[in-house]
Amino acid sequence: MTALVRAAALTNFPEVAQELGYDPGVALRRAGLRAQLVREPDQLVEADRVARLLEDAASQTGCESFGLRIAARRQLSNFGMVSLLLMHQPTLRQVLLTLIEHLHLLNERLAIQVEDVGSMVVLREELALSEPARQSIELAIGVLYRMCEALLGDRWQPASVSFAHEPPADPAFHRRFFRCRIEFDGGFNGLVCRAADLDVPNPGADPVLAAYARKLIATLPDDRQRSIDQEVRKAIYLMLPAGRATCKSVALGLGMSMRTLQRELDERKLTFKQLLNDVRQELARRYVANSRYSLGEVAALLGYSTHSAFTRWFGAQFGCSPEAWRGSRVDSLAPRTTRAVQSRARKNGNRATG
């Protein structure tokens, strides 16, 4: 089943594109999307197309902070009807849990996990996409950051933000956006904050309005059933780097027994092992392509205790060693990187003389 996302994901895309000198209509057509979608926030579109649109826009404009620039303009109301339910939850923790509960109405590729670690909380956020989607990840984490900021105001003071991808050539916009330490090439995508911050009462919460919002959401047409394979894949994305992507852990995370999970997968002629391998392949492409990760680190992120076991698996999947695959990627990306640098130089030159 094709994963979908609300067209609200395109909110503010035209404004950011125009500011950077890129025609948003041309950009949307290149991605196979109708220009009118930006005015139809509740329309469902293919999540993969939106991800490709953002990557292409960042490449065409030479702006590595494209997705984050969109996030900087976002409001809580962009969540549509779900926003009414979110703003009336008693605490930020309950806001996040309610958001997770309704993610399938917003973006079927997006996964969020709230993990308590002593006095801190890790908010992991992943997009179950087969290709690297730096801009979509930064947009998603930026929107989550903005949501927490909108609800807590000055009380929102996260300890750090983490990105699994490499840093941009110029991180100035990232530093202005996030009022905390930023870690690139991290072991996960997401935020770290104090547990106490999540449990501060929300003075604006109204349980009557929250109940009303739930009733409204319940009346929404739900023609699409939540796909168990997509839910399992998203759970694996979140749990694999932490070494917890077992069938039992995933089942518990989805609120079902392992037997029930296996039965539902059997009905779709799928196995947990098959889905785990698919996600490993997708994450392997992402991590091995980033030379800042040692291959030993990549092995650990994919759940392998030894480098040799990882190398054997990688060879069986990709037909070569991870070292050879990484080398070929570096060679193939070099011309593209050079063009991007030249494009940025031309743009900077034009601004300097304009």
CSV table of C-alpha atoms in Angstrom, one decimal:
chain,number,residue,atom,x,y,z
A,1,MET,CA,0.0,0.0,0.0
A,2,THR,CA,1.4,3.4,-1.0
A,3,ALA,CA,2.0,5.6,2.1
A,4,LEU,CA,0.3,8.9,2.1
A,5,VAL,CA,0.7,12.3,3.8
A,6,ARG,CA,-1.6,15.3,4.1
A,7,ALA,CA,-0.9,18.0,1.6
A,8,ALA,CA,-0.4,20.3,4.6
A,9,ALA,CA,3.1,19.0,4.5
A,10,LEU,CA,3.6,21.4,1.6
A,11,THR,CA,2.4,24.4,3.7
A,12,ASN,CA,4.9,27.3,3.2
A,13,PHE,CA,6.8,25.4,0.5
A,14,PRO,CA,6.0,28.1,-2.2
A,15,GLU,CA,7.1,31.0,0.1
A,16,VAL,CA,10.4,29.4,0.9
A,17,ALA,CA,11.1,28.4,-2.7
A,18,GLN,CA,10.3,31.9,-4.0
A,19,GLU,CA,12.6,33.5,-1.4
A,20,LEU,CA,15.4,31.3,-2.7
A,21,GLY,CA,14.7,32.2,-6.3
A,22,TYR,CA,13.0,28.9,-7.3
A,23,ASP,CA,9.6,28.7,-9.0
A,24,PRO,CA,7.4,26.5,-6.8
A,25,GLY,CA,5.1,25.6,-9.6
A,26,VAL,CA,8.0,24.2,-11.6
A,27,ALA,CA,9.3,22.3,-8.5
A,28,LEU,CA,5.9,20.7,-7.9
A,29,ARG,CA,5.5,19.6,-11.5
A,30,ARG,CA,9.0,18.1,-11.4
A,31,ALA,CA,7.8,16.0,-8.5
A,32,GLY,CA,4.6,15.0,-10.3
A,33,LEU,CA,2.4,17.0,-8.0
A,34,ARG,CA,-0.3,19.5,-8.8
A,35,ALA,CA,0.4,23.1,-7.9
A,36,GLN,CA,-3.1,23.4,-6.4
A,37,LEU,CA,-2.2,21.0,-3.6
A,38,VAL,CA,-0.7,23.8,-1.6
A,39,ARG,CA,-4.3,25.1,-1.2
A,40,GLU,CA,-5.8,21.7,-0.3
A,41,PRO,CA,-4.2,20.8,3.1
A,42,ASP,CA,-6.4,17.8,3.8
A,43,GLN,CA,-5.8,16.2,0.4
A,44,LEU,CA,-3.7,13.0,0.7
A,45,VAL,CA,-0.6,12.7,-1.5
A,46,GLU,CA,2.2,10.2,-1.8
A,47,ALA,CA,4.7,10.7,1.0
A,48,ASP,CA,7.6,9.6,-1.3
A,49,ARG,CA,6.8,12.3,-3.8
A,50,VAL,CA,6.8,15.0,-1.1
A,51,ALA,CA,10.2,13.8,0.2
A,52,ARG,CA,11.6,13.9,-3.4
A,53,LEU,CA,10.2,17.4,-3.9
A,54,LEU,CA,12.1,18.7,-0.8
A,55,GLU,CA,15.4,17.0,-1.7
A,56,ASP,CA,15.1,18.3,-5.3
A,57,ALA,CA,14.3,21.8,-4.1
A,58,ALA,CA,17.3,21.8,-1.7
A,59,SER,CA,19.5,20.7,-4.6
A,60,GLN,CA,18.2,23.2,-7.1
A,61,THR,CA,18.5,26.1,-4.7
A,62,GLY,CA,21.8,25.0,-3.1
A,63,CYS,CA,20.0,25.6,0.3
A,64,GLU,CA,20.8,22.7,2.7
A,65,SER,CA,18.4,24.2,5.3
A,66,PHE,CA,15.4,24.2,3.0
A,67,GLY,CA,13.2,21.8,5.1
A,68,LEU,CA,14.1,23.6,8.3
A,69,ARG,CA,13.1,27.0,6.7
A,70,ILE,CA,9.7,25.6,6.1
A,71,ALA,CA,9.4,24.3,9.7
A,72,ALA,CA,10.3,27.8,11.0
A,73,ARG,CA,7.0,29.1,9.5
A,74,ARG,CA,4.8,26.3,10.8
A,75,GLN,CA,2.0,26.7,13.3
A,76,LEU,CA,0.2,24.2,15.5
A,77,SER,CA,-2.9,24.8,13.4
A,78,ASN,CA,-1.2,23.1,10.4
A,79,PHE,CA,-2.0,19.8,12.0
A,80,GLY,CA,-5.6,20.4,10.9
A,81,MET,CA,-8.4,19.0,13.1
A,82,VAL,CA,-5.8,17.1,15.2
A,83,SER,CA,-4.4,20.4,16.4
A,84,LEU,CA,-7.5,21.1,18.4
A,85,LEU,CA,-7.1,17.8,20.2
A,86,LEU,CA,-3.4,18.5,20.8
A,87,MET,CA,-3.6,21.9,22.3
A,88,HIS,CA,-6.1,20.8,25.0
A,89,GLN,CA,-4.0,17.9,26.4
A,90,PRO,CA,-3.1,18.3,30.1
A,91,THR,CA,0.7,18.0,29.6
A,92,LEU,CA,3.2,18.0,26.8
A,93,ARG,CA,3.8,14.3,27.3
A,94,GLN,CA,0.1,13.6,26.7
A,95,VAL,CA,0.3,15.9,23.6
A,96,LEU,CA,3.1,13.7,22.2
A,97,LEU,CA,1.3,10.5,23.0
A,98,THR,CA,-1.8,11.8,21.3
A,99,LEU,CA,0.2,12.9,18.3
A,100,ILE,CA,1.7,9.4,18.0
A,101,GLU,CA,-1.9,8.0,18.2
A,102,HIS,CA,-3.0,10.1,15.3
A,103,LEU,CA,0.1,10.1,13.1
A,104,HIS,CA,-1.6,7.8,10.5
A,105,LEU,CA,-4.0,10.8,9.8
A,106,LEU,CA,-1.0,13.1,9.2
A,107,ASN,CA,1.9,11.2,7.6
A,108,GLU,CA,1.9,7.4,7.2
A,109,ARG,CA,5.7,7.4,6.9
A,110,LEU,CA,6.4,9.2,10.1
A,111,ALA,CA,7.3,7.5,13.4
A,112,ILE,CA,7.8,9.1,16.8
A,113,GLN,CA,8.8,7.4,20.1
A,114,VAL,CA,8.9,8.8,23.6
A,115,GLU,CA,11.7,7.1,25.6
A,116,ASP,CA,12.4,7.9,29.2
A,117,VAL,CA,16.1,7.6,30.1
A,118,GLY,CA,16.5,8.5,33.8
A,119,SER,CA,15.7,12.2,34.3
A,120,MET,CA,15.8,12.8,30.5
A,121,VAL,CA,13.4,11.9,27.6
A,122,VAL,CA,14.5,11.0,24.1
A,123,LEU,CA,12.0,11.9,21.4
A,124,ARG,CA,13.0,9.7,18.5
A,125,GLU,CA,11.6,10.6,15.1
A,126,GLU,CA,12.1,8.7,11.9
A,127,LEU,CA,10.7,8.6,8.3
A,128,ALA,CA,10.3,5.1,6.9
A,129,LEU,CA,11.7,6.0,3.4
A,130,SER,CA,13.8,3.9,1.1
A,131,GLU,CA,16.0,6.8,0.1
A,132,PRO,CA,17.8,9.3,2.3
A,133,ALA,CA,15.5,12.3,3.0
A,134,ARG,CA,17.5,14.8,4.9
A,135,GLN,CA,15.1,17.7,4.2
A,136,SER,CA,12.0,15.7,5.3
A,137,ILE,CA,13.8,14.7,8.5
A,138,GLU,CA,14.8,18.2,9.3
A,139,LEU,CA,11.3,19.4,8.5
A,140,ALA,CA,9.7,16.8,10.8
A,141,ILE,CA,12.0,17.5,13.7
A,142,GLY,CA,11.7,21.2,13.2
A,143,VAL,CA,7.9,21.0,13.3
A,144,LEU,CA,8.1,18.9,16.5
A,145,TYR,CA,10.4,21.5,18.0
A,146,ARG,CA,8.0,24.3,17.0
A,147,MET,CA,5.0,22.4,18.4
A,148,CYS,CA,6.7,22.0,21.8
A,149,GLU,CA,7.8,25.6,21.8
A,150,ALA,CA,4.2,26.8,21.0
A,151,LEU,CA,2.8,24.8,23.9
A,152,LEU,CA,5.5,25.6,26.5
A,153,GLY,CA,6.8,28.9,25.4
A,154,ASP,CA,10.0,29.9,27.3
A,155,ARG,CA,9.7,26.8,29.4
A,156,TRP,CA,10.7,24.7,26.3
A,157,GLN,CA,14.4,24.3,26.7
A,158,PRO,CA,15.6,21.0,25.2
A,159,ALA,CA,19.0,19.7,26.0
A,160,SER,CA,19.9,18.8,22.4
A,161,VAL,CA,18.8,17.9,18.9
A,162,SER,CA,20.3,15.0,17.0
A,163,PHE,CA,20.5,14.3,13.3
A,164,ALA,CA,21.8,11.0,11.8
A,165,HIS,CA,23.0,12.8,8.7
A,166,GLU,CA,26.2,14.9,8.2
A,167,PRO,CA,26.2,18.7,9.1
A,168,PRO,CA,25.5,21.3,6.4
A,169,ALA,CA,28.3,23.3,4.9
A,170,ASP,CA,26.9,26.4,6.7
A,171,PRO,CA,25.0,25.5,10.0
A,172,ALA,CA,24.1,29.1,10.7
A,173,PHE,CA,20.3,28.7,10.1
A,174,HIS,CA,20.2,25.6,12.2
A,175,ARG,CA,21.9,27.4,15.1
A,176,ARG,CA,19.4,30.2,14.9
A,177,PHE,CA,16.4,27.9,14.8
A,178,PHE,CA,17.4,25.5,17.6
A,179,ARG,CA,18.1,27.1,21.0
A,180,CYS,CA,20.2,24.1,22.1
A,181,ARG,CA,23.1,21.9,21.3
A,182,ILE,CA,23.0,20.4,17.8
A,183,GLU,CA,24.6,17.0,17.1
A,184,PHE,CA,25.1,15.8,13.5
A,185,ASP,CA,26.1,12.3,12.5
A,186,GLY,CA,24.3,11.2,15.7
A,187,GLY,CA,23.0,7.7,16.4
A,188,PHE,CA,19.3,8.8,15.9
A,189,ASN,CA,17.1,11.6,14.7
A,190,GLY,CA,15.2,13.5,17.3
A,191,LEU,CA,15.3,15.7,20.5
A,192,VAL,CA,16.5,15.2,24.1
A,193,CYS,CA,14.8,17.1,26.9
A,194,ARG,CA,14.1,16.9,30.6
A,195,ALA,CA,11.4,14.5,31.7
A,196,ALA,CA,10.1,17.2,34.1
A,197,ASP,CA,9.4,19.5,31.1
A,198,LEU,CA,7.0,17.0,29.6
A,199,ASP,CA,5.0,16.8,32.8
A,200,VAL,CA,4.4,20.5,33.4
A,201,PRO,CA,0.6,21.2,33.4
A,202,ASN,CA,-0.8,22.9,30.3
A,203,PRO,CA,-2.7,25.9,31.7
A,204,GLY,CA,-4.7,26.2,28.4
A,205,ALA,CA,-5.9,22.6,28.4
A,206,ASP,CA,-9.7,22.1,28.4
A,207,PRO,CA,-10.9,18.5,28.8
A,208,VAL,CA,-14.3,19.4,27.4
A,209,LEU,CA,-12.8,20.7,24.2
A,210,ALA,CA,-10.4,17.7,24.0
A,211,ALA,CA,-13.4,15.3,24.2
A,212,TYR,CA,-15.2,17.4,21.6
A,213,ALA,CA,-12.1,17.2,19.3
A,214,ARG,CA,-11.9,13.4,19.7
A,215,LYS,CA,-15.5,13.1,18.6
A,216,LEU,CA,-14.9,15.3,15.6
A,217,ILE,CA,-11.9,13.2,14.6
A,218,ALA,CA,-13.9,10.0,15.0
A,219,THR,CA,-16.3,11.3,12.3
A,220,LEU,CA,-13.6,11.7,9.7
A,221,PRO,CA,-13.9,9.2,6.8
A,222,ASP,CA,-11.3,6.4,7.3
A,223,ASP,CA,-11.3,4.6,4.0
A,224,ARG,CA,-7.7,3.4,4.6
A,225,GLN,CA,-7.0,0.8,7.1
A,226,ARG,CA,-3.7,1.2,9.0
A,227,SER,CA,-1.3,-1.2,7.4
A,228,ILE,CA,0.4,-3.6,9.8
A,229,ASP,CA,3.5,-3.8,7.7
A,230,GLN,CA,3.9,0.0,7.7
A,231,GLU,CA,3.4,0.1,11.4
A,232,VAL,CA,6.0,-2.6,12.0
A,233,ARG,CA,8.5,-1.0,9.6
A,234,LYS,CA,8.2,2.3,11.5
A,235,ALA,CA,8.7,0.6,14.8
A,236,ILE,CA,11.8,-1.2,13.5
A,237,TYR,CA,13.2,2.2,12.2
A,238,LEU,CA,12.9,3.6,15.8
A,239,MET,CA,14.2,0.5,17.6
A,240,LEU,CA,16.9,-0.9,15.4
A,241,PRO,CA,19.6,1.7,16.2
A,242,ALA,CA,19.0,1.1,19.9
A,243,GLY,CA,19.4,-2.6,19.5
A,244,ARG,CA,15.7,-3.4,20.5
A,245,ALA,CA,14.2,-4.3,17.2
A,246,THR,CA,12.9,-7.8,18.2
A,247,CYS,CA,9.6,-9.2,17.2
A,248,LYS,CA,8.5,-9.2,20.9
A,249,SER,CA,9.6,-5.6,21.5
A,250,VAL,CA,7.9,-4.3,18.3
A,251,ALA,CA,4.7,-6.2,19.2
A,252,LEU,CA,4.7,-4.6,22.7
A,253,GLY,CA,5.3,-1.2,21.2
A,254,LEU,CA,2.3,-1.6,18.9
A,255,GLY,CA,0.2,-2.7,21.9
A,256,MET,CA,-0.3,-6.3,20.9
A,257,SER,CA,1.0,-9.8,21.7
A,258,MET,CA,3.8,-11.3,19.6
A,259,ARG,CA,1.4,-14.1,18.5
A,260,THR,CA,-1.2,-11.5,17.3
A,261,LEU,CA,1.5,-9.6,15.4
A,262,GLN,CA,2.7,-12.8,13.7
A,263,ARG,CA,-0.8,-13.8,12.8
A,264,GLU,CA,-1.5,-10.4,11.2
A,265,LEU,CA,1.7,-10.6,9.2
A,266,ASP,CA,0.9,-14.2,8.2
A,267,GLU,CA,-2.4,-13.0,6.8
A,268,ARG,CA,-0.5,-10.6,4.5
A,269,LYS,CA,2.1,-13.3,3.6
A,270,LEU,CA,4.8,-11.3,5.4
A,271,THR,CA,7.3,-12.2,8.1
A,272,PHE,CA,9.0,-10.1,10.8
A,273,LYS,CA,12.3,-11.3,9.5
A,274,GLN,CA,11.5,-10.0,6.0
A,275,LEU,CA,10.5,-6.6,7.2
A,276,LEU,CA,13.5,-6.3,9.5
A,277,ASN,CA,15.8,-7.1,6.6
A,278,ASP,CA,14.0,-4.5,4.4
A,279,VAL,CA,14.6,-1.8,7.0
A,280,ARG,CA,18.2,-2.9,7.4
A,281,GLN,CA,18.8,-2.5,3.7
A,282,GLU,CA,17.3,1.0,3.7
A,283,LEU,CA,19.3,2.1,6.8
A,284,ALA,CA,22.4,0.5,5.4
A,285,ARG,CA,22.2,2.7,2.3
A,286,ARG,CA,21.8,5.8,4.5
A,287,TYR,CA,24.6,5.1,7.0
A,288,VAL,CA,27.2,3.5,4.7
A,289,ALA,CA,26.8,6.5,2.3
A,290,ASN,CA,27.9,8.8,5.1
A,291,SER,CA,31.6,8.4,5.5
A,292,ARG,CA,31.6,10.1,8.9
A,293,TYR,CA,30.3,6.8,10.3
A,294,SER,CA,32.9,4.1,10.7
A,295,LEU,CA,31.7,0.7,9.3
A,296,GLY,CA,31.9,-0.6,12.9
A,297,GLU,CA,29.4,2.1,13.9
A,298,VAL,CA,27.1,1.2,11.0
A,299,ALA,CA,27.2,-2.5,12.0
A,300,ALA,CA,26.1,-1.6,15.6
A,301,LEU,CA,23.3,0.8,14.3
A,302,LEU,CA,22.0,-2.1,12.2
A,303,GLY,CA,22.0,-4.5,15.2
A,304,TYR,CA,25.1,-6.5,14.4
A,305,SER,CA,27.5,-7.3,17.3
A,306,THR,CA,30.5,-7.9,15.0
A,307,HIS,CA,31.8,-6.3,11.8
A,308,SER,CA,32.3,-9.6,10.1
A,309,ALA,CA,28.6,-10.6,10.5
A,310,PHE,CA,27.6,-7.2,9.1
A,311,THR,CA,30.0,-7.6,6.2
A,312,ARG,CA,28.6,-11.0,5.3
A,313,TRP,CA,25.0,-9.7,5.4
A,314,PHE,CA,25.9,-6.6,3.4
A,315,GLY,CA,27.6,-8.7,0.7
A,316,ALA,CA,24.6,-11.0,0.4
A,317,GLN,CA,22.2,-8.0,0.0
A,318,PHE,CA,24.3,-5.7,-2.2
A,319,GLY,CA,26.7,-8.0,-4.0
A,320,CYS,CA,29.8,-6.2,-2.7
A,321,SER,CA,31.5,-5.3,0.6
A,322,PRO,CA,30.4,-2.1,2.4
A,323,GLU,CA,33.9,-0.6,1.8
A,324,ALA,CA,33.4,-1.1,-2.0
A,325,TRP,CA,29.9,0.2,-1.9
A,326,ARG,CA,30.9,3.3,0.0
A,327,GLY,CA,33.8,4.0,-2.5
A,328,SER,CA,31.5,3.8,-5.5
A,329,ARG,CA,29.0,6.2,-3.8
A,330,VAL,CA,31.8,8.7,-3.2
A,331,ASP,CA,32.9,8.5,-6.8
A,332,SER,CA,29.4,8.9,-8.2
A,333,LEU,CA,28.4,11.8,-5.9
A,334,ALA,CA,31.6,13.9,-6.5
A,335,PRO,CA,30.3,15.6,-9.7
A,336,ARG,CA,27.0,16.3,-8.2
A,337,THR,CA,28.6,17.8,-5.1
A,338,THR,CA,30.8,20.0,-7.2
A,339,ARG,CA,27.8,21.3,-9.1
A,340,ALA,CA,26.0,22.1,-5.9
A,341,VAL,CA,29.0,24.0,-4.5
A,342,GLN,CA,29.3,25.9,-7.8
A,343,SER,CA,25.6,26.7,-7.7
A,344,ARG,CA,25.8,28.1,-4.2
A,345,ALA,CA,28.9,30.2,-5.2
A,346,ARG,CA,27.0,31.7,-8.1
A,347,LYS,CA,24.0,32.5,-5.9
A,348,ASN,CA,26.2,34.1,-3.2
A,349,GLY,CA,28.0,36.1,-5.9
A,350,ASN,CA,24.8,37.3,-7.3
A,351,ARG,CA,23.6,38.4,-3.9
A,352,ALA,CA,26.9,40.2,-3.2
A,353,THR,CA,26.6,42.2,-6.5
A,354,GLY,CA,22.9,42.7,-6.4
